[in-house]
Coordinates of C-alpha atoms and ligand atoms in Angstrom, one line a residue:
X45 CA 0.0 0.0 0.0
X46 CA 1.4 3.4 -0.9
X47 CA 2.0 6.1 1.7
X48 CA -0.5 8.5 0.1
X49 CA -3.0 9.7 2.6
X50 CA -1.8 7.3 5.4
X51 CA -0.5 8.2 8.8
X52 CA 3.1 7.3 9.9
X53 CA 2.9 6.4 13.6
X54 CA 5.3 3.5 13.9
X55 CA 7.9 1.7 11.7
X56 CA 5.4 -1.1 11.7
X57 CA 3.2 1.1 9.3
X58 CA 5.9 0.8 6.6
X59 CA 6.5 -1.9 4.0
X60 CA 10.0 -2.6 2.5
X61 CA 8.7 -0.9 -0.6
X62 CA 7.5 2.2 1.3
X63 CA 11.0 2.5 2.8
X64 CA 12.7 2.1 -0.6
X65 CA 10.4 4.8 -2.2
X66 CA 11.2 7.2 0.6
X67 CA 14.9 6.6 0.1
X68 CA 14.8 6.9 -3.7
X69 CA 13.1 10.3 -3.3
X70 CA 15.5 11.4 -0.6
X71 CA 18.5 10.5 -2.8
X72 CA 17.2 12.3 -5.8
X73 CA 16.5 15.4 -3.6
X74 CA 19.9 15.3 -2.2
X75 CA 21.3 15.1 -5.7
X76 CA 19.4 18.4 -6.5
X77 CA 20.7 19.9 -3.3
X78 CA 24.3 19.1 -4.2
X79 CA 24.1 20.9 -7.4
X80 CA 22.5 23.9 -5.7
X81 CA 19.0 23.6 -7.1
X82 CA 17.3 23.3 -3.8
X83 CA 18.7 26.6 -2.8
X84 CA 17.9 28.4 -6.1
X85 CA 14.4 27.1 -6.9
X86 CA 11.5 25.8 -4.9
X87 CA 10.0 22.7 -6.2
X88 CA 6.3 22.8 -6.8
X89 CA 5.5 19.3 -5.6
X90 CA 3.4 20.4 -2.6
X91 CA 2.5 23.9 -3.8
X92 CA -1.2 23.5 -2.7
X93 CA -0.5 21.7 0.5
X94 CA -0.5 22.9 4.1
X95 CA 1.2 21.0 6.9
X96 CA 0.5 21.7 10.6
X97 CA 3.5 21.2 13.0
X98 CA 2.1 20.6 16.5
X99 CA 4.9 20.2 19.1
X100 CA 4.1 19.7 22.8
X101 CA 7.7 19.0 23.6
X102 CA 10.9 21.0 22.7
X103 CA 12.5 20.4 19.3
X104 CA 15.1 21.9 17.1
X105 CA 16.0 19.5 14.3
X106 CA 12.7 17.6 13.8
X107 CA 10.5 20.8 13.7
X108 CA 12.8 22.9 11.6
X109 CA 13.6 20.1 9.2
X110 CA 9.9 19.5 8.6
X111 CA 9.3 23.2 8.1
X112 CA 12.3 23.4 5.7
X113 CA 11.3 20.3 3.9
X114 CA 7.8 21.7 3.3
X115 CA 9.2 25.0 2.2
X116 CA 11.5 23.5 -0.3
X117 CA 8.7 21.5 -1.8
X118 CA 6.6 24.6 -2.3
X119 CA 4.2 24.0 0.5
X120 CA 3.1 26.0 3.6
X121 CA 3.3 25.2 7.3
X122 CA 1.2 26.1 10.4
X123 CA 3.8 26.2 13.0
X124 CA 2.8 25.3 16.5
X125 CA 6.4 24.7 17.5
X126 CA 7.3 27.4 19.9
X127 CA 5.3 26.0 22.8
X128 CA 1.7 24.8 22.9
X129 CA 1.3 27.3 25.9
X130 CA 0.5 29.9 23.2
X131 CA -2.3 27.7 21.7
X132 CA -5.7 26.7 23.1
X133 CA -3.9 23.7 24.8
X134 CA -3.2 26.1 27.6
X135 CA -7.0 26.6 28.1
X136 CA -7.4 22.9 28.6
X137 CA -8.2 21.8 25.1
X138 CA -7.8 18.1 24.5
X139 CA -5.4 16.6 22.0
X140 CA -8.3 15.2 20.2
X141 CA -10.0 18.5 19.7
X142 CA -6.8 20.2 18.7
X143 CA -6.1 17.6 16.1
X144 CA -9.6 17.7 14.6
X145 CA -9.3 21.5 14.4
X146 CA -6.0 21.6 12.6
X147 CA -7.3 18.8 10.4
X148 CA -9.8 21.4 9.0
X149 CA -7.0 23.6 7.9
X150 CA -4.1 21.4 7.0
X151 CA -3.4 18.4 4.7
X152 CA -1.2 16.6 7.3
X153 CA -0.2 17.1 10.9
X154 CA 3.3 16.4 12.4
X155 CA 2.8 15.7 16.1
X156 CA 5.3 15.5 19.0
X157 CA 3.9 14.7 22.4
X158 CA 5.2 13.6 25.8
X159 CA 2.9 10.6 26.1
X160 CA 3.5 7.2 24.5
X161 CA 0.5 6.4 22.3
X162 CA -0.5 10.0 21.7
X163 CA 0.2 9.8 17.9
X164 CA -2.0 6.8 17.6
X165 CA -4.8 8.6 19.6
X166 CA -4.4 11.5 17.2
X167 CA -4.6 9.4 14.1
X168 CA -7.8 7.8 15.4
X169 CA -9.7 11.1 15.3
X170 CA -7.7 13.0 12.6
X171 CA -9.3 13.7 9.2
X172 CA -5.8 14.0 7.7
X173 CA -2.5 11.9 8.0
X174 CA -0.5 12.2 11.2
X175 CA 3.2 11.9 11.3
X176 CA 4.6 10.8 14.7
X177 CA 7.5 13.1 15.5
X178 CA 8.1 11.4 18.8
X179 CA 5.5 10.1 21.4
X180 CA 7.1 10.0 24.8
X181 CA 9.3 7.0 25.1
X182 CA 7.4 5.3 22.3
X183 CA 8.7 5.8 18.7
X184 CA 10.2 8.4 16.4
X185 CA 9.9 6.9 13.0
X186 CA 11.1 9.7 10.8
X187 CA 14.4 10.0 12.8
X188 CA 15.0 6.3 12.4
X189 CA 14.4 6.5 8.7
X190 CA 17.0 9.2 8.4
X191 CA 19.4 7.2 10.5
X192 CA 19.0 4.1 8.4
X193 CA 19.3 6.3 5.2
X194 CA 22.7 7.5 6.6
X195 CA 23.9 4.0 7.5
X196 CA 22.9 2.7 4.0
X197 CA 24.6 5.6 2.4
X198 CA 27.9 5.3 4.3
X199 CA 28.1 1.6 5.2
X200 CA 26.3 -0.4 2.4
X201 CA 26.0 -3.3 2.2
X202 CA 24.4 -3.2 5.6
X203 CA 24.1 -6.9 5.9
X204 CA 26.8 -8.4 8.0
X205 CA 27.8 -5.2 9.7
X206 CA 28.0 -4.7 13.5
X207 CA 26.0 -1.9 14.8
X208 CA 26.1 -0.8 18.5
X209 CA 23.1 1.1 20.0
X210 CA 24.4 3.0 23.0
X211 CA 22.9 4.9 25.9
X212 CA 19.3 5.1 27.0
X213 CA 17.7 2.1 25.2
X214 CA 14.8 2.1 27.7
X215 CA 13.4 5.5 27.1
X216 CA 15.1 6.4 23.7
X217 CA 12.3 6.5 21.1
X218 CA 14.8 6.9 18.2
X219 CA 16.3 3.6 19.4
X220 CA 12.9 1.9 19.5
X221 CA 12.1 2.8 15.9
X222 CA 15.7 2.1 14.6
X223 CA 15.7 -1.4 16.2
X224 CA 12.5 -2.2 14.1
X225 CA 14.3 -1.0 10.9
X226 CA 17.6 -2.9 11.6
X227 CA 16.3 -6.2 12.8
X228 CA 15.3 -7.4 9.3
X229 CA 18.6 -6.5 7.7
X230 CA 21.0 -9.1 8.8
X231 CA 23.1 -6.9 11.1
X232 CA 24.8 -7.9 14.4
X233 CA 23.3 -5.6 17.1
X234 CA 25.3 -4.8 20.2
X235 CA 23.0 -3.2 22.9
X236 CA 25.2 -1.1 25.2
X237 CA 23.5 0.5 28.2
X238 CA 23.5 0.5 32.0
X239 CA 21.4 -2.4 33.3
X240 CA 18.6 -0.2 34.3
X241 CA 18.2 1.3 30.8
X242 CA 18.1 -1.9 28.8
X243 CA 15.7 -2.2 25.7
X244 CA 12.1 -2.8 26.7
X245 CA 11.3 -6.5 26.8
X246 CA 8.8 -6.4 23.9
X247 CA 11.5 -5.2 21.6
X248 CA 14.4 -7.2 23.2
X249 CA 12.5 -10.5 22.6
X250 CA 12.4 -9.7 18.8
X251 CA 16.3 -9.7 18.7
X252 CA 17.4 -13.2 19.7
X253 CA 20.9 -12.7 18.3
X254 CA 21.6 -9.3 19.8
X255 CA 24.3 -9.1 22.6
X256 CA 23.8 -6.9 25.7
X257 CA 26.7 -5.2 27.4
X258 CA 27.4 -2.4 29.8
X259 CA 30.5 -0.6 28.4
X260 CA 31.2 1.2 25.3
X261 CA 34.9 0.2 25.5
X262 CA 33.9 -3.5 25.1
X263 CA 31.8 -2.8 22.0
X264 CA 34.0 -0.3 20.3
X265 CA 36.7 -2.4 18.5
X266 CA 34.0 -4.6 16.9
X267 CA 31.7 -1.9 15.5
X268 CA 31.1 -0.5 12.0
X269 CA 28.4 1.9 13.3
X270 CA 28.3 3.4 16.8
X271 CA 24.9 4.9 17.4
X272 CA 25.2 7.1 20.6
X273 CA 22.2 8.5 22.4
X274 CA 21.4 10.9 25.2
X275 CA 20.2 9.6 28.6
X276 CA 16.5 10.9 28.5
X277 CA 16.5 12.9 31.7
X278 CA 12.8 14.1 31.3
X279 CA 11.5 10.5 31.3
X280 CA 12.9 9.4 34.6
X281 CA 10.6 9.0 37.6
X282 CA 13.0 11.1 39.8
X283 CA 16.0 13.3 39.4
X284 CA 17.9 10.9 41.7
X285 CA 17.2 8.0 39.3
X286 CA 18.7 10.1 36.4
X287 CA 21.8 11.2 38.5
X288 CA 22.7 7.5 39.0
X289 CA 23.2 6.8 35.4
X290 CA 23.8 10.2 33.7
X291 CA 27.5 9.7 33.2
X292 CA 27.4 6.2 31.9
X293 CA 28.1 5.4 28.2
X294 CA 30.4 8.3 27.4
X295 CA 32.6 8.3 24.4
X296 CA 36.1 9.9 24.7
X297 CA 38.8 10.6 22.1
X298 CA 41.2 8.1 23.7
X299 CA 38.6 5.4 23.4
X300 CA 38.3 6.0 19.7
X301 CA 42.0 4.9 19.3
X302 CA 40.5 1.3 19.6
X303 CA 37.8 1.8 16.9
X304 CA 38.1 0.7 13.3
X305 CA 39.4 3.4 11.0
X306 CA 36.5 3.2 8.7
X307 CA 33.7 2.9 11.3
X308 CA 31.2 5.8 11.8
X309 CA 29.7 7.5 14.8
X310 CA 26.2 8.7 14.7
X311 CA 23.9 10.5 17.2
X312 CA 20.3 11.8 16.7
X313 CA 21.2 14.9 18.8
X314 CA 20.8 16.8 21.0
X315 CA 23.9 15.5 22.8
X316 CA 24.7 16.4 26.4
X317 CA 28.0 15.1 27.7
X318 CA 28.1 11.6 26.0
X319 CA 30.5 12.6 23.2
X320 CA 33.8 14.4 23.6
X321 CA 33.4 17.7 21.6
X322 CA 36.8 17.3 20.0
X323 CA 35.4 14.3 18.1
X324 CA 33.6 16.8 15.9
X325 CA 36.8 16.9 13.9
X326 CA 37.1 13.1 13.6
X327 CA 36.1 12.2 10.0
X328 CA 34.2 9.2 11.5
X329 CA 31.7 11.6 13.2
X330 CA 28.5 11.9 11.1
X331 CA 25.9 13.6 13.2
X332 CA 25.7 16.8 11.1
X333 CA 25.4 14.7 8.0
X334 CA 22.4 12.9 9.6
X335 CA 20.9 16.4 10.2
X336 CA 21.2 17.3 6.5
X337 CA 19.9 13.9 5.4
X338 CA 17.0 14.4 7.7
X339 CA 15.6 17.2 5.5
X340 CA 15.9 15.2 2.3
X341 CA 14.3 12.1 4.0
X342 CA 11.4 14.3 5.4
X343 CA 10.9 15.8 2.0
X344 CA 10.6 12.3 0.6
X345 CA 8.1 11.3 3.2
X346 CA 5.9 14.5 2.8
X347 CA 5.8 14.2 -0.9
X348 CA 4.8 10.6 -0.9
X349 CA 2.2 11.1 1.8
X350 CA 0.6 14.4 0.7
X351 CA 1.2 14.6 -3.0
X352 CA -1.5 12.3 -4.2
X353 CA -3.8 12.2 -1.2
X354 CA -6.6 14.2 -2.9
X355 CA -6.1 12.8 -6.3
X356 CA -4.6 16.0 -7.8
X357 CA -2.3 14.9 -10.7
X358 CA 1.4 15.6 -10.2
X359 CA 2.9 18.1 -12.5
X360 CA 4.8 16.6 -15.5
X361 CA 8.2 17.9 -14.2
X362 CA 7.8 16.5 -10.8
X363 CA 6.7 13.1 -12.0
X364 CA 9.7 13.0 -14.3
X365 CA 12.0 14.1 -11.4
X366 CA 11.1 11.0 -9.3
X367 CA 11.6 8.4 -12.1
Ligands
NCD104 C1 15.5 12.9 19.7 C2 14.1 12.9 20.2 O1 13.4 13.9 20.4 O2 13.7 11.7 20.5 N1 15.8 14.1 19.1 C3 15.6 14.2 17.8 O3 14.4 14.3 17.3 N2 16.6 14.2 16.9 C4 16.6 12.4 20.6 C5 16.6 13.0 22.0 O4 15.9 13.9 22.4 O5 17.5 12.5 22.7

């Protein structure tokens, strides 16, 4: 089933073909970007479309990359990204009412919310597709797609590679989505975290061949991809619980001497203290490349989801561009 007119709540919503379609578009758009065309011209793909961005939690990359993606595809955004305190949410409006309202104006809604399951609740009442931009400790499918896109780009063939997922595997929603994308691709997964932040059981049991370990040092010499994450302070029951684990799983420059010369380090960002800043100059560090890819991948997703949803024919130029 194509992505047109459908919501993206979880990686489970995507077929292999959907993922390939997104990546084909993202690659094509990146090609235009490299020759400068994305800067000089606006595509017209989504010229009649309006996207609402509704963020109940802070965001830098996800919100701005969706806004930039929409702008570069010729569409328009209703931005509720500077804090829902300025919307009717502060008057006590429910998520359901807010979604049904925005659905009267927009052709799609990007939603970030602190509660797991919120995106699913929104999709149940929304007249237009919902894109889950993070629901509590649940999932963050568009981040995981840009992460896989980057991994395929830099480390293909992915099959047979060793990938370590490091940090907060319990609360990290990017991890939860990425695990679902990686588990069918024949990779060796190393799950590196303090014991209290291991992957949730329902995901862990789908990865019989993964290895769990406590220390980055142990995993490092083996890995082709090191995917670092932040300990998710805001999800802990108490500050004391967070304090206990906040300095575990840190990557230093000295440790990197034991890593393969052609491995890559990734991070969804924001980072706190888990990566030595001087590693920004290490050619193996790819986080800002992920950020750039994020815009192209989100352009791919938006164009597939919104372009044909009301049956409007694509322009000839745009159709040719995707072939
Ligand atoms: C992540 C998130 O919001 O889950 N950020 C992002 O979208 N790149 C990661 C995080 O907050 O640690």
